[in-house]
Coordinates of C-alpha atoms and ligand atoms in Angstrom, one line a residue:
X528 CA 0.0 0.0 0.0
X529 CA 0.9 3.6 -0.7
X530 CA 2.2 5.1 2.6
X531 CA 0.3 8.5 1.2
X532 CA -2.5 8.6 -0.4
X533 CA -4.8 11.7 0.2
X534 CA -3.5 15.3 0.5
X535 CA -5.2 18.2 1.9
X536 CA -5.6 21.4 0.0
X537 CA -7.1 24.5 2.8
X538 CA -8.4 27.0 1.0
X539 CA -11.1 28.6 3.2
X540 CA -8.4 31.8 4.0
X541 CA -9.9 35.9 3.0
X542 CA -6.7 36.3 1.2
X543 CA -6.5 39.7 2.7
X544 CA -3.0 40.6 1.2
X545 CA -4.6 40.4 -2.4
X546 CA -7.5 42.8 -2.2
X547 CA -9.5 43.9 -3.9
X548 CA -8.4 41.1 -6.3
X549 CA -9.5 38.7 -3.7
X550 CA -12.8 40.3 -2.9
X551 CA -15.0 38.0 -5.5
X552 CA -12.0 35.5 -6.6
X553 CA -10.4 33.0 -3.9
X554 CA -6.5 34.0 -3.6
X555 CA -6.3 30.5 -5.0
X556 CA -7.2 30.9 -8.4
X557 CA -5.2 33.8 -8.6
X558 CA -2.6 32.4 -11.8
X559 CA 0.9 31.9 -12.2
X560 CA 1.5 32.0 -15.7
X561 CA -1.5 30.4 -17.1
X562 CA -2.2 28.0 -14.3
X563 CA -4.4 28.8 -11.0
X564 CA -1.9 28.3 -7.8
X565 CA -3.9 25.7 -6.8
X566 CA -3.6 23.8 -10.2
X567 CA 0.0 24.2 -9.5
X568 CA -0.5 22.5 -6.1
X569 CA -2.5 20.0 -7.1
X570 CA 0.1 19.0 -10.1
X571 CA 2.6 18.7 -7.6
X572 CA 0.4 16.0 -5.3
X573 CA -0.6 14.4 -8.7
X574 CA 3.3 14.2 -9.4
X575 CA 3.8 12.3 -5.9
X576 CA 1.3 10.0 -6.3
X577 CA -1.7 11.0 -4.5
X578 CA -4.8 9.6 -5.2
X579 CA -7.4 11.4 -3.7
X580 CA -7.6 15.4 -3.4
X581 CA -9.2 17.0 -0.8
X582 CA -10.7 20.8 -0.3
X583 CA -11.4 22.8 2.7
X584 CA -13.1 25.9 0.8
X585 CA -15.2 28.9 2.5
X586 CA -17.9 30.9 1.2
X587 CA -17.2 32.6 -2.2
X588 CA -15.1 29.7 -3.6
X589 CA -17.4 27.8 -5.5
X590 CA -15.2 28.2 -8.8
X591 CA -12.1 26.0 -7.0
X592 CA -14.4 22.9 -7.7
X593 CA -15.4 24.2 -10.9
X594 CA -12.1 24.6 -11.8
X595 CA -11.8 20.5 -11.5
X596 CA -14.8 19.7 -12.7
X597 CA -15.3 19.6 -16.6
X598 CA -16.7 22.6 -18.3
X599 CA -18.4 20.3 -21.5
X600 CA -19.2 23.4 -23.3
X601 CA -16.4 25.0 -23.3
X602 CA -15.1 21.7 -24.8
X603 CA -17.2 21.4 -27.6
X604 CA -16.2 25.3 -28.5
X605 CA -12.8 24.1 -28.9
X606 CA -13.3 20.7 -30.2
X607 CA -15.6 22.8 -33.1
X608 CA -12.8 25.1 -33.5
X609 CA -10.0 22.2 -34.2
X610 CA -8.2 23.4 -30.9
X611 CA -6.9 19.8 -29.9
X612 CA -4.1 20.9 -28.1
X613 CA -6.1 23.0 -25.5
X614 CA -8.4 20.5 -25.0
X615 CA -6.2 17.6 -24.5
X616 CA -4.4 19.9 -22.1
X617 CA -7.7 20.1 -20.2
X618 CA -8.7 16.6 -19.7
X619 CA -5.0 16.2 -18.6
X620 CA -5.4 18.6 -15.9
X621 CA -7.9 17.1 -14.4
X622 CA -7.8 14.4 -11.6
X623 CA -9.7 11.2 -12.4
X624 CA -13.8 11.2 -11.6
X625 CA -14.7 10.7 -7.6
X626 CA -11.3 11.2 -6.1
X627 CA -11.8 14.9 -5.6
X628 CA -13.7 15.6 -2.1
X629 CA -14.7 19.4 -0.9
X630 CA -15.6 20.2 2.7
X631 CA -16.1 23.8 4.0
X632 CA -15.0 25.7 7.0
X633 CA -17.3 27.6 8.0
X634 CA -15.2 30.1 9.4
X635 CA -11.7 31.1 9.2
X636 CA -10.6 30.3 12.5
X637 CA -7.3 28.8 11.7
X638 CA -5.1 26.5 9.5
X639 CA -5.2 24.0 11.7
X640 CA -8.8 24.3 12.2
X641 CA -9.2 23.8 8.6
X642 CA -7.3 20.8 8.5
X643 CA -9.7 19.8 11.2
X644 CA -12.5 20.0 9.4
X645 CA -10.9 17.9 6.7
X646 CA -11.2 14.5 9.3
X647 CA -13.9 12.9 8.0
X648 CA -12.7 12.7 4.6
X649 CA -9.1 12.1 5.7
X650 CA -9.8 9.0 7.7
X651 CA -7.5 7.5 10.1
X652 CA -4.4 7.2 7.8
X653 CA -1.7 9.4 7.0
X654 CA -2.4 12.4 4.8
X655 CA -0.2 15.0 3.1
X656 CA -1.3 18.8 3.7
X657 CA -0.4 21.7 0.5
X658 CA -0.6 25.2 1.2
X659 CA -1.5 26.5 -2.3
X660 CA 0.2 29.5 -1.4
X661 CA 3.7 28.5 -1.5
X662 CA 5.1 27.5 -4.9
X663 CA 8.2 25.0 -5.0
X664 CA 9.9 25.3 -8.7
X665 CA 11.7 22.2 -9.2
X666 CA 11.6 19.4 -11.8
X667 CA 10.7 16.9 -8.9
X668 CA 7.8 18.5 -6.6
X669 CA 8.8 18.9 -3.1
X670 CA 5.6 16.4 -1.8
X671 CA 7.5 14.0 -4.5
X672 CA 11.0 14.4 -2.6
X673 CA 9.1 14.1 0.9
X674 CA 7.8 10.8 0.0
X675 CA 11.2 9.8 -1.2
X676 CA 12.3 11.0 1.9
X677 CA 9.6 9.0 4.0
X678 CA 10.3 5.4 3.3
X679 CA 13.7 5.7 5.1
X680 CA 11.8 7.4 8.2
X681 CA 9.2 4.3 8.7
X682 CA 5.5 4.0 9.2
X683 CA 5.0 6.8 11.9
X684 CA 6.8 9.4 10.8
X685 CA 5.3 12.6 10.4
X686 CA 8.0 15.0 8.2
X687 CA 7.4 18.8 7.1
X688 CA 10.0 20.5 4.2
X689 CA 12.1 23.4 5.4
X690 CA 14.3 25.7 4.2
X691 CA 16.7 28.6 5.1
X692 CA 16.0 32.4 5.5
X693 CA 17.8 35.0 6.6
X694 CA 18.6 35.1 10.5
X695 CA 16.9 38.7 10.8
X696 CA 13.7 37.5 8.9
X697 CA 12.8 33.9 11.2
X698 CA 10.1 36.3 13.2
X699 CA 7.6 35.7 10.2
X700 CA 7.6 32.2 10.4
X701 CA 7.4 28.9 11.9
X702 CA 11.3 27.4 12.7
X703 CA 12.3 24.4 13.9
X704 CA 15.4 22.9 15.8
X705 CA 17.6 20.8 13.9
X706 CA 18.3 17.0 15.8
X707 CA 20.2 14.3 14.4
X708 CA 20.8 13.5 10.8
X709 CA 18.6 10.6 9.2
X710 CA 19.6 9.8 5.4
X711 CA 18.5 13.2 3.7
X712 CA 16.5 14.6 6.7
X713 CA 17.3 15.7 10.3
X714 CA 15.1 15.2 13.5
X715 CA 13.1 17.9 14.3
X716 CA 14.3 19.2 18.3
X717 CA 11.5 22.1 18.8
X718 CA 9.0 24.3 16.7
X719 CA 8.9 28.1 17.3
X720 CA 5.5 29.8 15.7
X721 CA 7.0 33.3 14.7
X722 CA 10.4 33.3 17.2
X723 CA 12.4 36.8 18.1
X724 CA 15.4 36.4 16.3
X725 CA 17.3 36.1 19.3
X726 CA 15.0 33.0 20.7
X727 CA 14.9 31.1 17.7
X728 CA 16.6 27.8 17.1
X729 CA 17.7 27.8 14.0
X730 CA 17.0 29.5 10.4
X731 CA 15.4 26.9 8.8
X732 CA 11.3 27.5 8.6
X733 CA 8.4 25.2 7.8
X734 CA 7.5 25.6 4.0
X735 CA 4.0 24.8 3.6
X736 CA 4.3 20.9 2.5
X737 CA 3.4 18.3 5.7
X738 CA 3.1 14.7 5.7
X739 CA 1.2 14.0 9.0
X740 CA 0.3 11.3 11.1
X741 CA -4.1 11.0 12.0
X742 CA -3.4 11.5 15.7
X743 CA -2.5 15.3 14.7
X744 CA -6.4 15.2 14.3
X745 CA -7.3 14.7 17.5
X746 CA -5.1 17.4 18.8
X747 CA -6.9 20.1 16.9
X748 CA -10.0 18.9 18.3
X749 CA -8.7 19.7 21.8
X750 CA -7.1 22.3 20.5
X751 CA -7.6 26.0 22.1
X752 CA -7.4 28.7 20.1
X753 CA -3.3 30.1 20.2
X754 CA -1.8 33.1 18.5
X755 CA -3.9 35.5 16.4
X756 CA -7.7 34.0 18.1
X757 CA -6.5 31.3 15.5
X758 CA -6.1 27.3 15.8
X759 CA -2.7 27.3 14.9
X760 CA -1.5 23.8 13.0
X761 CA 2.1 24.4 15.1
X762 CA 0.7 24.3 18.3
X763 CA -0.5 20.8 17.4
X764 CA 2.3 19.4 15.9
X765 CA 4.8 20.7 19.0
X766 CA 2.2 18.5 21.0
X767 CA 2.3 15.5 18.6
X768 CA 6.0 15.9 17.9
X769 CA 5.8 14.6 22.3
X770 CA 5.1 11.1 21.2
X771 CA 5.6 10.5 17.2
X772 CA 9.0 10.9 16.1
X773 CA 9.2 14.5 13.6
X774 CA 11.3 15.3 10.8
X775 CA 12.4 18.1 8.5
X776 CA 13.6 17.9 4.6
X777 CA 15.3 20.5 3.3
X778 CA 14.3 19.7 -0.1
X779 CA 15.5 20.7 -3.6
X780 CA 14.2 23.4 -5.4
X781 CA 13.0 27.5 -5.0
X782 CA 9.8 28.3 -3.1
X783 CA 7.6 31.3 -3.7
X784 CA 5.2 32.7 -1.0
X785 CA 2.6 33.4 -3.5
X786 CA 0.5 34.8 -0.4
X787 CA 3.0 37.6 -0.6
X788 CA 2.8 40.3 -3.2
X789 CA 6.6 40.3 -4.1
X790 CA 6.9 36.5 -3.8
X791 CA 3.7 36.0 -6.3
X792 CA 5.2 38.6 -8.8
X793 CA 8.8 36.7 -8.3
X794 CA 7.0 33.4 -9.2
X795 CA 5.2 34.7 -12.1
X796 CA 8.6 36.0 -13.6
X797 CA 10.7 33.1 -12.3
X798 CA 7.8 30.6 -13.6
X799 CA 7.6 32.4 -17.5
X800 CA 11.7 32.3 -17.8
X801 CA 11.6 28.3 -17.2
X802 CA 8.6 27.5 -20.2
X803 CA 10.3 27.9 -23.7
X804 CA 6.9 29.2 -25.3
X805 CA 6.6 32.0 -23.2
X806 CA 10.2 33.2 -22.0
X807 CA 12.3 34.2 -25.1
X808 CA 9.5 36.9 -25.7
X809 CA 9.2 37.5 -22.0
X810 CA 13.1 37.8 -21.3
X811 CA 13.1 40.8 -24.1
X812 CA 10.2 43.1 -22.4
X813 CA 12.0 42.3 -19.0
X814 CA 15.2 43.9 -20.4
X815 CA 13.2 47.0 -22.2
X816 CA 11.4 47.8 -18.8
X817 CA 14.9 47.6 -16.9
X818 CA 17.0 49.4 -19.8
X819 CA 14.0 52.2 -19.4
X820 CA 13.9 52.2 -15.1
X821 CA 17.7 52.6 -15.8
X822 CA 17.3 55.6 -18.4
X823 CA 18.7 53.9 -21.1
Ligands
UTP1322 P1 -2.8 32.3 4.8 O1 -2.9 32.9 6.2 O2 -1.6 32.6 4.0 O3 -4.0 32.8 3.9 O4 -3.1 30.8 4.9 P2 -5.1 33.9 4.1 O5 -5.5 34.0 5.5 O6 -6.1 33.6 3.0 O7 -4.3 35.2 3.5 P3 -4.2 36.7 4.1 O8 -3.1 36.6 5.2 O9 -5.5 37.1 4.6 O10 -3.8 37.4 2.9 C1 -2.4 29.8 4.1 C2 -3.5 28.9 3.5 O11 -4.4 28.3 4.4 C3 -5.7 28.6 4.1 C4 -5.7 29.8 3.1 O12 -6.7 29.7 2.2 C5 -4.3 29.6 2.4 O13 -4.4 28.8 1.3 N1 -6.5 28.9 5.3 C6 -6.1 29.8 6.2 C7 -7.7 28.3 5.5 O14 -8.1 27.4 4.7 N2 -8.4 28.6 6.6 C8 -8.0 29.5 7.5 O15 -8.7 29.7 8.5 C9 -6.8 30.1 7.3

């Protein structure tokens, strides 16, 4: 058997940072390129194997599950109009009848509450979680190199990627303390929700790509509410991390923080340079706009 098999997309957040393009369209759909993030997200979990996708959504995000449902007459537009391509590229997109699931929130009262809400449909197996706002560009997805990563950690392992910043820039994020080495990952020592620089144990922060063990579900439902009014997926895992061994990956690859102004402009740039239809065109107005911001 698979040792993951269903991943968890939340998507239930306001996406404040991105009004008032967020005010009628979930940040989610917002594209990179010409894919949605979550498309990007979900091509990543397809590329490590999942079989079975699963949605926390809110009010107002309706068109996330019509985005992976099929859309018959837009396909008989393009099939009328010869355009093969674009259609073949649709019915690729999209994940196999039934193993898409949606579940809502309710309220934004937390990442981990949204996970939370997921249990049902999650079971009592492990399950891998994708923030759709963080981007990983590299040829193998990071959940791909995470479940590489897990067959040498054993059954119940939970593991979460990481990844350097700069000392003076840890108070954003979630860090963790780096244990002993195991193949391509270290044991995880202690997790810090948004550390002073001066308290944090390391500079390596949680990325947005978990695999978790079940029991992480019934420590968000005893969960109280932690920094922000929000239930706060760290505060579980510190608990967790008690009695189920925890490691970090530092995986391969660049990640975007697409939830970020800056970091979804960066990906969008970084993103167009890597696909050969787009970039040579790209690459020359990039160069006009710079000559011209440097007056020549
Ligand atoms: P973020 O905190 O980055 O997203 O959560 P946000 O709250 O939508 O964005 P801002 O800060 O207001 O701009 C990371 C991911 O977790 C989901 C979000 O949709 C996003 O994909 N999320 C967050 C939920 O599903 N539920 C929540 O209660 C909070």
């Amino acid at each position: 058997m698979k040792l993951v098999r269903k991943a968890v997309f939340p998507v239930a957040g306001l996406g404040t940072r991105f009004l008032p393009a967020t005010k009628a369209m979930p940040k989610e759909m917002l594209p990179v390129v010409d894919r949605p993030l979550i498309q990007h997200v979900v091509d990543e979990a397809r590329q490590a194997g999942i079989e079975h996708f699963i949605f926390v959504t809110g009010r107002n995000k309706a068109v996330i599950e019509d985005h992976f449902d099929r859309q018959v007459e837009l396909e008989m537009t393009l099939l009328e109009r010869q355009k093969q391509k674009a259609l073949d590229r649709l019915r690729y997109d999209l994940p196999e009848p039934g193993t898409t699931s949606f579940t809502r929130q309710q309220e934004p009262l937390g990442l981990g509450h949204a996970v939370w809400c997921a249990r049902e449909l999650i079971g009592r197996e492990p399950f891998a979680l994708l923030l759709p706002d963080v981007l990983v560009q590299h040829e193998r997805g990071c959940l791909a190199q995470m479940i590489d990563a897990a067959r040498e950690a054993g059954e119940r392992a939970n593991i979460v990627a990481v990844e350097e910043v700069p000392r003076e820039r840890v108070d954003q994020y979630g860090v963790v303390g780096v244990g002993a080495a195991k193949g391509k990952m270290f044991s995880i020592t202690s997790m810090v929700e948004k550390p002073a620089q001066e308290r944090a144990p390391s500079n390596l922060i949680l990325t947005g790509r978990y695999i978790l063990q079940p029991e992480i579900l019934d420590l968000l439902a005893t969960q109280d509410r932690g920094a922000g009014g929000e239930i706060q997926l760290t505060d579980a895992m510190i608990a967790l991390a008690r009695t189920q061994p925890f490691y970090g990956l530092k995986f391969d690859g660049r990640s975007f923080d697409c939830g970020s102004k800056v970091g979804f402009l960066a990906a969008n740039v970084s993103y167009a340079l890597a696909r050969p239809d787009i970039a040579p065109g790209f690459r020359t107005e990039i160069k006009k706009i710079l000559a011209e911001l440097n007056g020549g």
